């Protein structure tokens, strides 16, 4: 619902109006025929702390998605896994990896400062140069990096040395790590070396704000700062204000948006969607009530562990996981409320569709029991 108290005041967007606007931009109101590469770019990266979630994220968003398409982007080095937003691993296009990492470097500098005691006596410029030499000679595991740096600085803390290398250098995880259907330990080299391209100037914060709003808006300054892991973005939004439109949420928080961005009616249907752990639609705002009802706050995770999420009518309504069953595998859905028959049928249909894409070799939905159970914290 959009309410305007007086003609001069910004319109007030209800949680449902914000939900529909965000889902539309996140490609979650309806699947699109967009390519995997274009989707990764549009979404400004996919959260990739674990190797499987990027594939499930695109399965929920793209029509005709084939995991092999995304895997091919990684194998051809058109997309890479690299620490960027919120100090976590994201899957980005090659172009974004080379520009977004410099943009969020201030956050990496802050992270590094928390390890300064373990780095007493360490010359950071020397560490950066030695680390680059090590990983560009050949991709190295985190353990190999720590051990090599510790040999140079035996009085320093090995863990802090490893963190320093990650913060000072744009390290990417090389394939086969992260490739669908394959496995491999974490091995790291620099983005420049892996992509065969020189480092690029940091993306202009103005451009980053516009891209964020295009994928996550309408949003507040604090929302974007939470998504990026950055601070002091108010002046960027103020500089862009003449090019943007503004709204308020029901708590009076100012929200910025692109003038021509889609803002569907709040009654627009939102079909069920199965999202993996750490999907950015759940993490991309300081105020997450546009996707997570207040009564379910904290129910889709336990500490640093996050569960697969089921959206029903656009909002968190259940958690899910794949696991073994009695004689065959099972997809277990644990509703947080009391779903009706129509809702259960719609969720079951979406589960079967997901399995047909993500588990065809196991027989898709025919190879799984799709079960509903009582919510139990998977982390317990």
CSV table of C-alpha atoms in Angstrom, one decimal:
chain,number,residue,atom,x,y,z
A,1,UNK,CA,0.0,0.0,0.0
A,2,UNK,CA,1.2,3.5,-0.9
A,3,UNK,CA,-0.1,6.3,1.3
A,4,UNK,CA,0.4,10.0,0.8
A,5,UNK,CA,-0.5,12.1,3.8
A,6,UNK,CA,-0.2,15.4,1.9
A,7,UNK,CA,0.8,16.4,-1.6
A,8,UNK,CA,4.2,17.6,-0.5
A,9,UNK,CA,5.2,14.6,1.5
A,10,UNK,CA,7.0,11.6,0.0
A,11,UNK,CA,4.8,8.6,-0.5
A,12,UNK,CA,4.9,6.0,2.3
A,13,UNK,CA,5.7,2.4,1.1
A,14,UNK,CA,4.3,-0.5,3.1
A,15,UNK,CA,6.3,-3.6,3.7
A,16,UNK,CA,4.3,-5.4,1.0
A,17,UNK,CA,5.0,-2.6,-1.5
A,18,UNK,CA,8.7,-2.8,-0.7
A,19,UNK,CA,8.6,-6.6,-0.9
A,20,UNK,CA,7.1,-6.5,-4.4
A,21,UNK,CA,9.5,-3.9,-5.7
A,22,UNK,CA,12.5,-5.8,-4.3
A,23,UNK,CA,11.3,-9.1,-5.7
A,24,UNK,CA,10.8,-7.7,-9.1
A,25,UNK,CA,14.3,-6.4,-9.2
A,26,UNK,CA,15.7,-9.6,-7.8
A,27,UNK,CA,14.0,-11.5,-10.6
A,28,UNK,CA,11.9,-13.4,-8.0
A,29,UNK,CA,8.4,-12.3,-9.0
A,30,UNK,CA,8.7,-14.1,-12.3
A,31,UNK,CA,11.5,-16.0,-13.9
A,32,UNK,CA,13.4,-14.3,-16.7
A,33,UNK,CA,15.1,-15.6,-19.8
A,34,UNK,CA,18.2,-13.5,-19.0
A,35,UNK,CA,21.6,-15.2,-19.4
A,36,UNK,CA,23.4,-16.3,-16.3
A,37,UNK,CA,26.2,-13.8,-16.9
A,38,UNK,CA,23.7,-10.9,-17.3
A,39,UNK,CA,21.9,-12.0,-14.1
A,40,UNK,CA,25.1,-12.1,-12.1
A,41,UNK,CA,25.9,-8.6,-13.3
A,42,UNK,CA,22.4,-7.3,-12.7
A,43,UNK,CA,22.3,-8.6,-9.2
A,44,UNK,CA,25.8,-7.1,-8.5
A,45,UNK,CA,27.1,-10.6,-7.7
A,46,UNK,CA,25.8,-13.7,-5.9
A,47,UNK,CA,26.6,-14.6,-2.3
A,48,UNK,CA,29.0,-17.5,-2.6
A,49,UNK,CA,30.2,-18.3,0.9
A,50,UNK,CA,29.5,-21.9,0.0
A,51,UNK,CA,29.9,-23.4,-3.4
A,52,UNK,CA,26.3,-24.5,-4.2
A,53,UNK,CA,24.2,-21.4,-3.4
A,54,UNK,CA,25.0,-19.4,-6.6
A,55,UNK,CA,23.4,-22.2,-8.7
A,56,UNK,CA,20.3,-22.3,-6.5
A,57,UNK,CA,20.0,-18.5,-6.6
A,58,UNK,CA,19.9,-18.5,-10.4
A,59,UNK,CA,17.6,-21.6,-10.5
A,60,UNK,CA,15.0,-19.5,-8.5
A,61,UNK,CA,15.4,-16.6,-10.9
A,62,UNK,CA,16.0,-17.7,-14.5
A,63,UNK,CA,13.8,-19.5,-17.0
A,64,UNK,CA,15.6,-22.5,-18.5
A,65,UNK,CA,18.6,-22.2,-16.2
A,66,UNK,CA,21.2,-24.9,-16.5
A,67,UNK,CA,23.9,-25.1,-13.8
A,68,UNK,CA,26.4,-25.9,-16.5
A,69,UNK,CA,26.0,-22.4,-17.9
A,70,UNK,CA,27.2,-20.8,-14.7
A,71,UNK,CA,29.9,-23.4,-14.3
A,72,UNK,CA,31.1,-22.5,-17.8
A,73,UNK,CA,31.4,-18.9,-16.8
A,74,UNK,CA,33.7,-19.9,-14.0
A,75,UNK,CA,35.8,-22.3,-16.1
A,76,UNK,CA,36.2,-19.6,-18.9
A,77,UNK,CA,37.1,-17.0,-16.2
A,78,UNK,CA,34.2,-14.8,-17.1
A,79,UNK,CA,33.1,-15.1,-13.5
A,80,UNK,CA,35.1,-15.6,-10.3
A,81,UNK,CA,34.6,-16.1,-6.6
A,82,UNK,CA,36.3,-13.3,-4.5
A,83,UNK,CA,35.9,-11.7,-1.1
A,84,UNK,CA,34.0,-8.4,-1.7
A,85,UNK,CA,30.8,-7.3,0.0
A,86,UNK,CA,30.5,-7.6,3.7
A,87,UNK,CA,33.9,-9.4,3.8
A,88,UNK,CA,32.3,-12.5,2.3
A,89,UNK,CA,32.9,-14.5,-0.8
A,90,UNK,CA,30.8,-13.4,-3.8
A,91,UNK,CA,30.6,-14.6,-7.3
A,92,UNK,CA,31.1,-11.7,-9.7
A,93,UNK,CA,31.6,-11.2,-13.4
A,94,UNK,CA,35.3,-10.6,-14.2
A,95,UNK,CA,34.7,-6.9,-14.8
A,96,UNK,CA,33.0,-6.4,-11.5
A,97,UNK,CA,35.6,-8.4,-9.6
A,98,UNK,CA,38.3,-6.0,-10.9
A,99,UNK,CA,36.3,-2.8,-9.9
A,100,UNK,CA,34.1,-3.8,-6.9
A,101,UNK,CA,37.0,-5.2,-4.8
A,102,UNK,CA,38.8,-1.8,-4.9
A,103,UNK,CA,35.6,-0.1,-4.0
A,104,UNK,CA,35.2,-2.1,-0.8
A,105,UNK,CA,38.9,-2.0,0.1
A,106,UNK,CA,38.2,0.4,3.1
A,107,UNK,CA,36.3,-2.4,4.7
A,108,UNK,CA,39.2,-4.8,4.2
A,109,UNK,CA,41.5,-2.2,5.8
A,110,UNK,CA,39.2,-2.0,8.8
A,111,UNK,CA,39.2,-5.8,9.1
A,112,UNK,CA,42.9,-5.9,8.9
A,113,UNK,CA,43.3,-3.4,11.7
A,114,UNK,CA,41.5,-5.8,14.1
A,115,UNK,CA,44.4,-8.2,13.6
A,116,UNK,CA,47.2,-5.6,14.2
A,117,UNK,CA,48.4,-7.3,17.4
A,118,UNK,CA,49.2,-10.5,15.5
A,119,UNK,CA,51.0,-8.5,12.8
A,120,UNK,CA,53.3,-6.5,15.1
A,121,UNK,CA,56.6,-6.0,13.2
A,122,UNK,CA,55.2,-7.0,9.9
A,123,UNK,CA,55.8,-4.6,6.9
A,124,UNK,CA,52.5,-4.7,5.1
A,125,UNK,CA,54.0,-3.5,1.8
A,126,UNK,CA,56.5,-6.3,2.0
A,127,UNK,CA,53.7,-8.8,2.9
A,128,UNK,CA,51.6,-7.6,0.0
A,129,UNK,CA,54.5,-8.1,-2.5
A,130,UNK,CA,55.6,-11.5,-1.1
A,131,UNK,CA,52.0,-12.7,-1.0
A,132,UNK,CA,51.5,-11.7,-4.6
A,133,UNK,CA,54.7,-13.4,-5.7
A,134,UNK,CA,53.6,-16.6,-3.9
A,135,UNK,CA,50.1,-16.9,-5.4
A,136,UNK,CA,51.1,-15.7,-8.9
A,137,UNK,CA,53.8,-18.3,-9.0
A,138,UNK,CA,51.0,-20.9,-8.7
A,139,UNK,CA,47.7,-20.9,-6.9
A,140,UNK,CA,48.2,-21.6,-3.2
A,141,UNK,CA,46.0,-23.0,-0.5
A,142,UNK,CA,45.3,-20.7,2.6
A,143,UNK,CA,47.5,-23.1,4.6
A,144,UNK,CA,50.4,-22.8,2.2
A,145,UNK,CA,50.1,-19.0,2.2
A,146,UNK,CA,50.1,-18.9,6.0
A,147,UNK,CA,53.1,-21.2,6.3
A,148,UNK,CA,55.1,-19.3,3.7
A,149,UNK,CA,54.4,-15.9,5.3
A,150,UNK,CA,55.1,-17.3,8.8
A,151,UNK,CA,58.5,-18.4,7.6
A,152,UNK,CA,59.2,-14.8,6.7
A,153,UNK,CA,57.8,-13.4,10.0
A,154,UNK,CA,58.1,-16.2,12.6
A,155,UNK,CA,57.1,-14.0,15.5
A,156,UNK,CA,53.8,-13.0,13.9
A,157,UNK,CA,50.5,-14.9,14.3
A,158,UNK,CA,50.0,-17.2,11.3
A,159,UNK,CA,46.3,-16.7,11.2
A,160,UNK,CA,46.7,-12.9,11.2
A,161,UNK,CA,49.2,-13.3,8.3
A,162,UNK,CA,46.7,-15.2,6.3
A,163,UNK,CA,44.0,-12.6,7.0
A,164,UNK,CA,46.4,-9.9,6.0
A,165,UNK,CA,47.1,-11.5,2.6
A,166,UNK,CA,43.3,-11.8,2.0
A,167,UNK,CA,42.8,-8.2,2.9
A,168,UNK,CA,45.7,-6.7,1.1
A,169,UNK,CA,45.4,-8.7,-2.2
A,170,UNK,CA,42.3,-9.3,-4.4
A,171,UNK,CA,42.5,-13.1,-4.1
A,172,UNK,CA,40.2,-15.3,-6.2
A,173,UNK,CA,39.4,-18.9,-5.7
A,174,UNK,CA,40.5,-20.8,-8.8
A,175,UNK,CA,38.6,-23.6,-10.5
A,176,UNK,CA,37.6,-26.4,-10.1
A,177,UNK,CA,36.5,-25.0,-6.7
A,178,UNK,CA,32.9,-23.8,-7.1
A,179,UNK,CA,32.3,-25.6,-10.4
A,180,UNK,CA,29.0,-27.5,-10.5
A,181,UNK,CA,29.5,-31.3,-10.4
A,182,UNK,CA,33.2,-31.0,-9.5
A,183,UNK,CA,35.2,-30.5,-6.3
A,184,UNK,CA,38.5,-29.0,-5.3
A,185,UNK,CA,40.2,-27.5,-2.3
A,186,UNK,CA,40.4,-23.7,-2.0
A,187,UNK,CA,43.4,-22.4,-4.0
A,188,UNK,CA,44.0,-18.7,-4.4
A,189,UNK,CA,45.7,-16.4,-6.9
A,190,UNK,CA,45.2,-12.7,-7.6
A,191,UNK,CA,42.3,-11.5,-9.7
A,192,UNK,CA,44.7,-9.8,-12.1
A,193,UNK,CA,46.7,-12.9,-12.7
A,194,UNK,CA,43.7,-15.2,-13.1
A,195,UNK,CA,41.8,-12.9,-15.4
A,196,UNK,CA,44.8,-11.7,-17.4
A,197,UNK,CA,43.9,-8.1,-16.8
A,198,UNK,CA,45.4,-5.2,-14.9
A,199,UNK,CA,43.8,-3.9,-11.7
A,200,UNK,CA,41.1,-1.3,-12.4
A,201,UNK,CA,40.2,1.9,-10.6
A,202,UNK,CA,37.6,1.4,-7.9
A,203,UNK,CA,34.0,1.6,-9.2
A,204,UNK,CA,32.7,5.1,-8.6
A,205,UNK,CA,30.5,5.0,-5.5
A,206,UNK,CA,27.8,6.9,-7.4
A,207,UNK,CA,27.6,4.2,-10.0
A,208,UNK,CA,27.6,1.5,-7.3
A,209,UNK,CA,24.6,3.3,-5.6
A,210,UNK,CA,22.6,3.3,-8.8
A,211,UNK,CA,23.3,-0.4,-9.4
A,212,UNK,CA,22.4,-1.2,-5.9
A,213,UNK,CA,19.1,0.6,-6.2
A,214,UNK,CA,18.4,-1.1,-9.5
A,215,UNK,CA,18.7,-4.5,-7.8
A,216,UNK,CA,17.6,-3.9,-4.2
A,217,UNK,CA,15.7,-0.6,-4.1
A,218,UNK,CA,13.9,1.3,-2.9
A,219,UNK,CA,16.4,1.5,-0.1
A,220,UNK,CA,17.9,3.7,2.6
A,221,UNK,CA,21.5,4.8,3.0
A,222,UNK,CA,21.9,2.4,5.8
A,223,UNK,CA,20.5,-0.4,3.7
A,224,UNK,CA,23.2,0.0,1.1
A,225,UNK,CA,25.9,0.4,3.7
A,226,UNK,CA,24.8,-2.9,5.2
A,227,UNK,CA,24.8,-4.6,1.8
A,228,UNK,CA,28.3,-3.3,0.9
A,229,UNK,CA,29.9,-3.4,4.3
A,230,UNK,CA,30.8,0.3,3.8
A,231,UNK,CA,30.2,3.5,5.8
A,232,UNK,CA,29.9,7.2,5.0
A,233,UNK,CA,27.7,6.8,1.9
A,234,UNK,CA,25.3,9.6,2.9
A,235,UNK,CA,27.1,12.2,0.9
A,236,UNK,CA,27.0,10.0,-2.2
A,237,UNK,CA,23.2,9.7,-1.9
A,238,UNK,CA,22.9,13.4,-1.4
A,239,UNK,CA,25.0,14.1,-4.5
A,240,UNK,CA,22.6,11.8,-6.4
A,241,UNK,CA,19.4,13.1,-4.9
A,242,UNK,CA,18.5,15.3,-7.9
A,243,UNK,CA,18.5,12.1,-10.1
A,244,UNK,CA,16.5,10.0,-7.6
A,245,UNK,CA,13.0,9.9,-6.2
A,246,UNK,CA,12.4,9.4,-2.5
A,247,UNK,CA,9.8,7.6,-0.3
A,248,UNK,CA,9.4,6.8,3.4
A,249,UNK,CA,8.8,3.5,5.0
A,250,UNK,CA,6.2,3.1,7.7
A,251,UNK,CA,8.8,4.0,10.3
A,252,UNK,CA,9.6,7.3,8.6
A,253,UNK,CA,13.0,6.2,7.2
A,254,UNK,CA,13.8,7.9,3.9
A,255,UNK,CA,14.2,5.6,1.0
A,256,UNK,CA,15.8,6.4,-2.3
A,257,UNK,CA,15.0,4.9,-5.7
A,258,UNK,CA,15.6,5.2,-9.5
A,259,UNK,CA,12.8,7.2,-11.0
A,260,UNK,CA,11.9,4.6,-13.7
A,261,UNK,CA,12.5,1.5,-11.6
A,262,UNK,CA,9.6,-1.0,-11.3
A,263,UNK,CA,7.4,-0.7,-8.2
A,264,UNK,CA,4.6,-3.3,-8.7
A,265,UNK,CA,1.3,-3.1,-6.9
A,266,UNK,CA,1.6,-4.8,-3.6
A,267,UNK,CA,-1.1,-7.3,-4.6
A,268,UNK,CA,1.0,-8.6,-7.4
A,269,UNK,CA,1.2,-12.4,-7.0
A,270,UNK,CA,4.5,-13.7,-5.8
A,271,UNK,CA,4.9,-17.5,-6.4
A,272,UNK,CA,6.9,-19.7,-3.9
A,273,UNK,CA,10.6,-19.7,-4.4
A,274,UNK,CA,13.3,-21.9,-2.9
A,275,UNK,CA,16.4,-19.8,-2.0
A,276,UNK,CA,19.7,-21.2,-0.7
A,277,UNK,CA,21.5,-20.1,2.5
A,278,UNK,CA,22.8,-16.5,2.5
A,279,UNK,CA,20.8,-15.3,-0.6
A,280,UNK,CA,21.4,-11.6,-0.9
A,281,UNK,CA,17.7,-10.8,-1.0
A,282,UNK,CA,17.7,-11.8,2.7
A,283,UNK,CA,20.9,-9.9,3.5
A,284,UNK,CA,20.9,-6.8,1.3
A,285,UNK,CA,19.1,-4.4,3.7
A,286,UNK,CA,19.6,-3.2,7.2
A,287,UNK,CA,15.8,-3.5,7.6
A,288,UNK,CA,14.9,-6.9,6.4
A,289,UNK,CA,11.2,-6.8,7.2
A,290,UNK,CA,10.5,-6.4,3.5
A,291,UNK,CA,11.3,-10.1,3.1
A,292,UNK,CA,11.4,-11.5,6.7
A,293,UNK,CA,8.3,-10.9,8.8
A,294,UNK,CA,9.2,-9.5,12.3
A,295,UNK,CA,7.8,-12.6,14.0
A,296,UNK,CA,10.2,-14.8,12.0
A,297,UNK,CA,13.3,-12.7,12.7
A,298,UNK,CA,16.3,-15.0,13.3
A,299,UNK,CA,14.4,-18.2,12.4
A,300,UNK,CA,16.2,-18.8,9.1
A,301,UNK,CA,19.6,-19.2,10.7
A,302,UNK,CA,21.5,-20.1,13.8
A,303,UNK,CA,24.6,-17.9,14.5
A,304,UNK,CA,26.7,-17.9,11.4
A,305,UNK,CA,24.7,-20.8,9.9
A,306,UNK,CA,21.9,-20.0,7.5
A,307,UNK,CA,19.2,-22.3,6.2
A,308,UNK,CA,17.6,-22.7,2.9
A,309,UNK,CA,14.6,-20.3,2.7
A,310,UNK,CA,11.2,-20.8,1.2
A,311,UNK,CA,9.4,-17.6,0.2
A,312,UNK,CA,5.6,-17.8,0.1
A,313,UNK,CA,3.7,-14.7,-1.0
A,314,UNK,CA,7.1,-13.0,-1.2
A,315,UNK,CA,8.0,-13.5,2.5
A,316,UNK,CA,10.0,-16.0,4.5
A,317,UNK,CA,7.6,-18.8,5.4
A,318,UNK,CA,9.6,-22.0,5.8
A,319,UNK,CA,13.2,-23.4,5.8
A,320,UNK,CA,14.3,-26.3,3.7
A,321,UNK,CA,17.2,-28.8,3.2
A,322,UNK,CA,18.2,-31.8,1.2
A,323,UNK,CA,19.1,-34.9,3.0
A,324,UNK,CA,18.9,-38.7,3.2
A,325,UNK,CA,15.6,-40.4,3.7
A,326,UNK,CA,14.4,-43.9,4.5
A,327,UNK,CA,15.6,-45.6,1.4
A,328,UNK,CA,16.0,-42.5,-0.7
A,329,UNK,CA,16.8,-38.8,-0.5
A,330,UNK,CA,14.4,-36.3,0.8
A,331,UNK,CA,13.7,-32.6,0.5
A,332,UNK,CA,12.3,-31.5,3.8
A,333,UNK,CA,10.3,-28.3,4.1
A,334,UNK,CA,9.7,-27.0,7.7
A,335,UNK,CA,7.0,-24.3,7.7
A,336,UNK,CA,7.2,-21.6,10.3
A,337,UNK,CA,3.5,-21.2,10.3
A,338,UNK,CA,0.4,-23.2,9.4
A,339,UNK,CA,0.2,-23.4,5.6
A,340,UNK,CA,-3.1,-24.2,3.9
A,341,UNK,CA,-3.6,-26.9,1.3
A,342,UNK,CA,-3.2,-24.5,-1.6
A,343,UNK,CA,0.0,-23.1,-0.2
A,344,UNK,CA,1.5,-26.6,0.4
A,345,UNK,CA,0.6,-27.6,-3.1
A,346,UNK,CA,2.2,-24.5,-4.6
A,347,UNK,CA,5.4,-25.1,-2.5
A,348,UNK,CA,5.5,-28.8,-3.5
A,349,UNK,CA,5.2,-27.8,-7.2
A,350,UNK,CA,8.0,-25.3,-6.9
A,351,UNK,CA,10.1,-27.9,-5.0
A,352,UNK,CA,9.6,-30.4,-7.9
A,353,UNK,CA,10.6,-27.8,-10.4
A,354,UNK,CA,13.8,-27.0,-8.5
A,355,UNK,CA,14.7,-30.6,-8.2
A,356,UNK,CA,14.2,-31.1,-11.9
A,357,UNK,CA,16.9,-28.6,-12.6
A,358,UNK,CA,19.3,-29.1,-9.7
A,359,UNK,CA,19.1,-32.9,-9.3
A,360,UNK,CA,18.2,-34.4,-12.7
A,361,UNK,CA,20.7,-37.2,-12.3
A,362,UNK,CA,19.0,-38.3,-9.1
A,363,UNK,CA,15.6,-38.5,-10.9
A,364,UNK,CA,14.5,-34.9,-10.1
A,365,UNK,CA,11.3,-34.9,-8.0
A,366,UNK,CA,10.8,-38.6,-8.7
A,367,UNK,CA,14.1,-39.4,-6.9
A,368,UNK,CA,13.1,-37.5,-3.8
A,369,UNK,CA,10.5,-37.5,-1.1
A,370,UNK,CA,9.2,-34.0,-0.7
A,371,UNK,CA,8.2,-33.8,2.9
A,372,UNK,CA,6.6,-31.2,5.2
A,373,UNK,CA,7.6,-31.3,8.9
A,374,UNK,CA,7.5,-29.3,12.1
A,375,UNK,CA,10.1,-26.5,12.3
A,376,UNK,CA,13.2,-27.7,14.1
A,377,UNK,CA,16.3,-25.6,14.3
A,378,UNK,CA,18.7,-27.5,12.0
A,379,UNK,CA,21.6,-26.0,14.0
A,380,UNK,CA,20.6,-27.7,17.2
